[in-house]
CSV table of C-alpha atoms in Angstrom, one decimal:
chain,number,residue,atom,x,y,z
A,116,MET,CA,-184.9,23.8,20.8
A,117,SER,CA,-184.5,22.1,17.4
A,118,GLN,CA,-183.1,18.6,17.3
A,119,PRO,CA,-179.8,17.8,15.5
A,120,VAL,CA,-180.3,16.2,12.1
A,121,ILE,CA,-178.9,12.7,11.9
A,122,PRO,CA,-176.3,12.2,9.1
A,123,PHE,CA,-177.3,10.1,6.1
A,124,ASN,CA,-174.7,7.4,6.9
A,125,GLU,CA,-176.3,7.0,10.3
A,126,LEU,CA,-179.7,6.6,8.7
A,127,GLN,CA,-178.2,3.8,6.6
A,128,LYS,CA,-176.8,2.0,9.6
A,129,LYS,CA,-180.1,2.2,11.4
A,130,LEU,CA,-182.1,0.8,8.5
A,131,ARG,CA,-179.6,-2.1,8.1
A,132,SER,CA,-180.0,-2.7,11.9
A,133,PHE,CA,-183.7,-2.9,11.2
A,134,LYS,CA,-183.0,-5.6,8.6
A,135,LEU,CA,-184.5,-3.3,5.9
A,136,SER,CA,-181.8,-3.2,3.3
A,137,GLY,CA,-184.4,-2.5,0.6
A,138,MET,CA,-185.2,0.8,2.3
A,139,VAL,CA,-181.5,1.7,2.3
A,140,ASP,CA,-181.4,1.3,-1.5
A,141,SER,CA,-184.6,3.4,-1.8
A,142,LEU,CA,-183.0,6.0,0.5
A,143,GLU,CA,-179.9,6.3,-1.6
A,144,ILE,CA,-181.9,6.7,-4.8
A,145,ARG,CA,-184.1,9.3,-3.1
A,146,LEU,CA,-181.1,11.2,-1.8
A,147,LYS,CA,-179.5,11.4,-5.2
A,148,GLU,CA,-182.8,12.7,-6.6
A,149,ALA,CA,-182.9,15.2,-3.8
A,150,GLY,CA,-179.4,16.5,-4.6
A,151,GLU,CA,-180.3,16.9,-8.3
A,152,ASP,CA,-183.5,18.9,-7.3
A,153,GLN,CA,-181.5,20.9,-4.7
A,154,ILE,CA,-183.9,20.3,-1.9
A,155,SER,CA,-182.9,20.3,1.8
A,156,TYR,CA,-182.2,17.1,3.7
A,157,SER,CA,-185.2,17.7,5.9
A,158,GLU,CA,-187.4,18.0,2.8
A,159,PHE,CA,-185.8,14.9,1.5
A,160,LEU,CA,-186.9,12.9,4.6
A,161,GLY,CA,-190.5,14.0,3.9
A,162,LEU,CA,-190.2,12.6,0.4
A,163,LEU,CA,-190.0,9.0,1.8
A,164,LEU,CA,-193.6,9.2,2.7
A,165,GLU,CA,-194.4,10.3,-0.8
A,166,ASP,CA,-193.3,6.8,-1.9
A,167,PHE,CA,-196.4,5.4,-0.1
A,168,ASP,CA,-199.3,4.8,-2.5
A,169,PHE,CA,-202.2,6.5,-0.7
A,170,THR,CA,-204.5,5.8,-3.7
A,171,PHE,CA,-203.9,2.1,-3.0
A,172,GLN,CA,-205.0,2.6,0.6
A,173,PRO,CA,-207.8,5.3,0.5
A,174,SER,CA,-208.6,4.5,4.1
A,175,ILE,CA,-205.4,6.2,5.1
A,176,LYS,CA,-205.7,10.0,5.0
A,177,LYS,CA,-202.5,11.4,3.5
A,178,GLN,CA,-202.8,14.7,5.4
A,179,GLU,CA,-203.0,12.8,8.8
A,180,ILE,CA,-199.9,10.8,8.0
A,181,LEU,CA,-198.0,13.9,6.9
A,182,GLU,CA,-199.0,15.6,10.1
A,183,PHE,CA,-197.5,12.8,12.1
A,184,ALA,CA,-194.4,13.2,9.9
A,185,THR,CA,-193.8,16.5,11.6
A,186,CYS,CA,-193.0,14.4,14.7
A,187,HIS,CA,-195.3,16.3,16.9
A,188,PHE,CA,-196.6,12.9,18.0
A,189,LEU,CA,-193.2,12.5,19.8
A,190,GLU,CA,-193.9,15.5,22.0
A,191,LYS,CA,-197.5,14.4,22.6
A,192,LYS,CA,-196.5,10.8,23.4
A,193,ALA,CA,-199.2,9.8,20.9
A,194,ASN,CA,-198.9,6.1,20.2
A,195,ILE,CA,-199.7,4.9,16.7
A,196,VAL,CA,-201.3,1.5,15.8
A,197,PHE,CA,-201.3,0.4,12.1
A,198,ILE,CA,-203.8,-2.4,11.6
A,199,GLY,CA,-204.1,-4.4,8.3
A,200,GLN,CA,-203.2,-7.6,6.4
A,201,PRO,CA,-199.7,-8.3,5.1
A,202,GLY,CA,-198.7,-6.1,2.1
A,203,THR,CA,-201.0,-3.2,3.0
A,204,GLY,CA,-198.2,-0.8,4.0
A,205,LYS,CA,-197.9,-1.0,7.7
A,206,ILE,CA,-194.1,-1.4,7.7
A,207,HIS,CA,-193.6,1.3,5.0
A,208,LEU,CA,-195.4,3.9,7.0
A,209,SER,CA,-193.8,2.8,10.3
A,210,VAL,CA,-190.3,3.0,8.8
A,211,ALA,CA,-191.0,6.4,7.1
A,212,LEU,CA,-192.1,7.9,10.4
A,213,SER,CA,-189.1,6.4,12.2
A,214,LEU,CA,-186.8,8.0,9.6
A,215,GLN,CA,-188.5,11.3,10.4
A,216,ALA,CA,-187.7,10.8,14.1
A,217,LEU,CA,-184.1,9.7,13.4
A,218,GLY,CA,-183.7,12.7,11.1
A,219,ARG,CA,-184.5,14.9,14.0
A,220,GLY,CA,-182.0,13.3,16.3
A,221,ARG,CA,-184.4,11.0,18.2
A,222,THR,CA,-183.5,7.4,19.1
A,223,VAL,CA,-185.5,4.6,17.5
A,224,LEU,CA,-185.7,0.8,18.1
A,225,PHE,CA,-187.4,-1.4,15.5
A,226,THR,CA,-188.1,-5.0,16.5
A,227,THR,CA,-190.9,-7.6,16.2
A,228,VAL,CA,-193.1,-8.3,19.1
A,229,TRP,CA,-191.7,-11.8,19.4
A,230,ASP,CA,-188.1,-10.9,19.1
A,231,MET,CA,-188.7,-8.6,22.1
A,232,ILE,CA,-190.6,-11.2,24.0
A,233,ASN,CA,-187.9,-13.9,23.3
A,234,THR,CA,-185.2,-11.5,24.5
A,235,LEU,CA,-187.0,-10.8,27.7
A,236,GLN,CA,-187.8,-14.5,28.3
A,237,GLN,CA,-184.2,-15.5,27.8
A,238,SER,CA,-183.0,-12.8,30.0
A,239,ARG,CA,-184.8,-14.3,33.0
A,240,ALA,CA,-182.5,-17.4,32.7
A,241,ASP,CA,-179.3,-15.3,33.1
A,242,TYR,CA,-180.8,-12.8,35.5
A,243,SER,CA,-180.4,-9.9,33.1
A,244,TYR,CA,-184.1,-9.1,32.9
A,245,GLN,CA,-184.0,-5.6,34.4
A,246,LYS,CA,-181.1,-4.7,32.1
A,247,LYS,CA,-182.8,-6.0,29.0
A,248,ILE,CA,-186.0,-4.2,29.8
A,249,GLN,CA,-184.0,-0.9,29.6
A,250,THR,CA,-183.2,-1.8,25.9
A,251,PHE,CA,-186.9,-1.3,25.1
A,252,LEU,CA,-187.5,1.6,27.4
A,253,LYS,CA,-184.6,3.9,26.5
A,254,PRO,CA,-185.5,4.8,22.8
A,255,ASP,CA,-187.7,7.8,22.2
A,256,LEU,CA,-189.7,5.7,19.7
A,257,LEU,CA,-190.2,1.9,19.9
A,258,ILE,CA,-191.6,0.2,16.8
A,259,LEU,CA,-193.1,-3.3,17.5
A,260,ASP,CA,-194.0,-5.2,14.4
A,261,GLU,CA,-196.2,-8.3,13.9
A,262,LEU,CA,-198.6,-8.1,16.9
A,263,GLY,CA,-201.2,-10.8,16.4
A,264,TYR,CA,-199.4,-13.4,14.3
A,265,ARG,CA,-199.2,-15.7,17.4
A,266,SER,CA,-201.0,-16.0,20.6
A,267,MET,CA,-199.2,-15.3,23.9
A,268,ALA,CA,-198.9,-17.3,27.0
A,269,GLU,CA,-199.6,-15.6,30.3
A,270,SER,CA,-195.9,-15.0,31.1
A,271,THR,CA,-195.2,-13.5,27.7
A,272,VAL,CA,-198.3,-11.2,28.0
A,273,GLU,CA,-196.9,-10.0,31.3
A,274,ASP,CA,-193.6,-9.1,29.6
A,275,PHE,CA,-195.4,-7.3,26.9
A,276,PHE,CA,-197.5,-5.4,29.4
A,277,GLU,CA,-194.4,-4.5,31.4
A,278,ILE,CA,-193.0,-2.7,28.4
A,279,VAL,CA,-196.2,-1.0,27.4
A,280,SER,CA,-196.9,0.1,30.9
A,281,LYS,CA,-193.5,1.5,31.6
A,282,ARG,CA,-193.2,3.3,28.2
A,283,TYR,CA,-196.4,5.1,29.1
A,284,GLU,CA,-194.1,7.3,31.2
A,285,LYS,CA,-190.9,7.0,29.1
A,286,GLY,CA,-191.9,7.3,25.4
A,287,LEU,CA,-194.2,6.2,22.7
A,288,ILE,CA,-194.8,3.1,20.6
A,289,ILE,CA,-195.8,2.4,17.0
A,290,ILE,CA,-197.4,-1.1,16.7
A,291,THR,CA,-198.3,-3.0,13.5
A,292,SER,CA,-200.9,-5.7,13.8
A,293,ASN,CA,-202.9,-7.9,11.4
A,294,ARG,CA,-205.8,-8.0,13.9
A,295,GLN,CA,-208.4,-5.4,14.9
A,296,ILE,CA,-208.4,-4.3,18.5
A,297,HIS,CA,-211.5,-6.3,19.3
A,298,GLN,CA,-209.7,-9.5,18.2
A,299,TRP,CA,-206.8,-9.0,20.6
A,300,ASP,CA,-208.4,-11.4,23.1
A,301,SER,CA,-207.2,-14.2,20.9
A,302,VAL,CA,-203.7,-12.8,21.0
A,303,PHE,CA,-203.4,-12.2,24.7
A,304,VAL,CA,-205.6,-15.2,25.6
A,305,ASP,CA,-206.7,-13.9,29.0
A,306,LYS,CA,-209.4,-11.2,28.7
A,307,THR,CA,-208.3,-9.5,31.8
A,308,LEU,CA,-204.8,-9.2,30.5
A,309,THR,CA,-206.1,-8.0,27.2
A,310,THR,CA,-208.0,-5.2,28.9
A,311,ALA,CA,-205.0,-4.2,30.9
A,312,VAL,CA,-202.8,-4.0,27.7
A,313,VAL,CA,-205.4,-2.1,25.7
A,314,ASP,CA,-206.0,0.3,28.6
A,315,ARG,CA,-202.3,1.2,28.9
A,316,LEU,CA,-201.7,1.3,25.2
A,317,ILE,CA,-204.8,3.1,24.1
A,318,TYR,CA,-207.6,4.2,26.4
A,319,PHE,CA,-205.5,5.8,29.1
A,320,LEU,CA,-203.9,7.9,26.3
A,321,ILE,CA,-207.1,9.4,24.8
A,322,THR,CA,-206.8,12.9,26.3
A,323,PRO,CA,-206.1,16.3,24.7
A,324,LYS,CA,-202.4,15.8,25.4
A,325,LYS,CA,-202.0,12.1,24.8
A,326,CYS,CA,-204.0,10.4,22.1
A,327,THR,CA,-203.4,7.0,20.4
A,328,LYS,CA,-204.1,7.0,16.7
A,329,LEU,CA,-205.5,3.9,15.0
A,330,PHE,CA,-205.1,3.4,11.3
A,331,SER,CA,-206.6,0.6,9.3
A,332,VAL,CA,-204.5,-0.1,6.2
């Protein structure tokens, strides 16, 4: 069954909630151009990926990204990890894919790793932990930005693992990171915890039906 298409004003609200007002401006310009060219709204959403300069990042295969833009990865529960230094396009690609999901009526939550961790840590103090966890489990797609910019203490790694582990059964994740997978030991500190996180996020999903895709940008 086809998913309902989200209205443009709802896309605007979502982007503003992501604190990405610049993308809202781009969206409005693109929509105007789409109207002038008489293309469909669904085709318009695909144009947002065309804004990405694939020639600037030849390591990213355009056809692969466009395939993900069909949102088949949502059905396959295929996680995506974008790895690269600041300014290489990780956020652009993540947001473009999230718009594809939103445009098909899917729910999306965009947050930084540390905003999520801080929310969960604070919820322990007022005994709302289980309720807050649901915030990050309910969306069809969870986008976690900035993994690797700070190291995590054991308690924060456990919170991160809790989300990754439970979303294995609930929905998928797009993660952006400035560190290669083999450098995640310095993020999660404890090697055992690192292995547990990577296993849940990546290795357990490499099957014909569930496959994590890593992109270096």
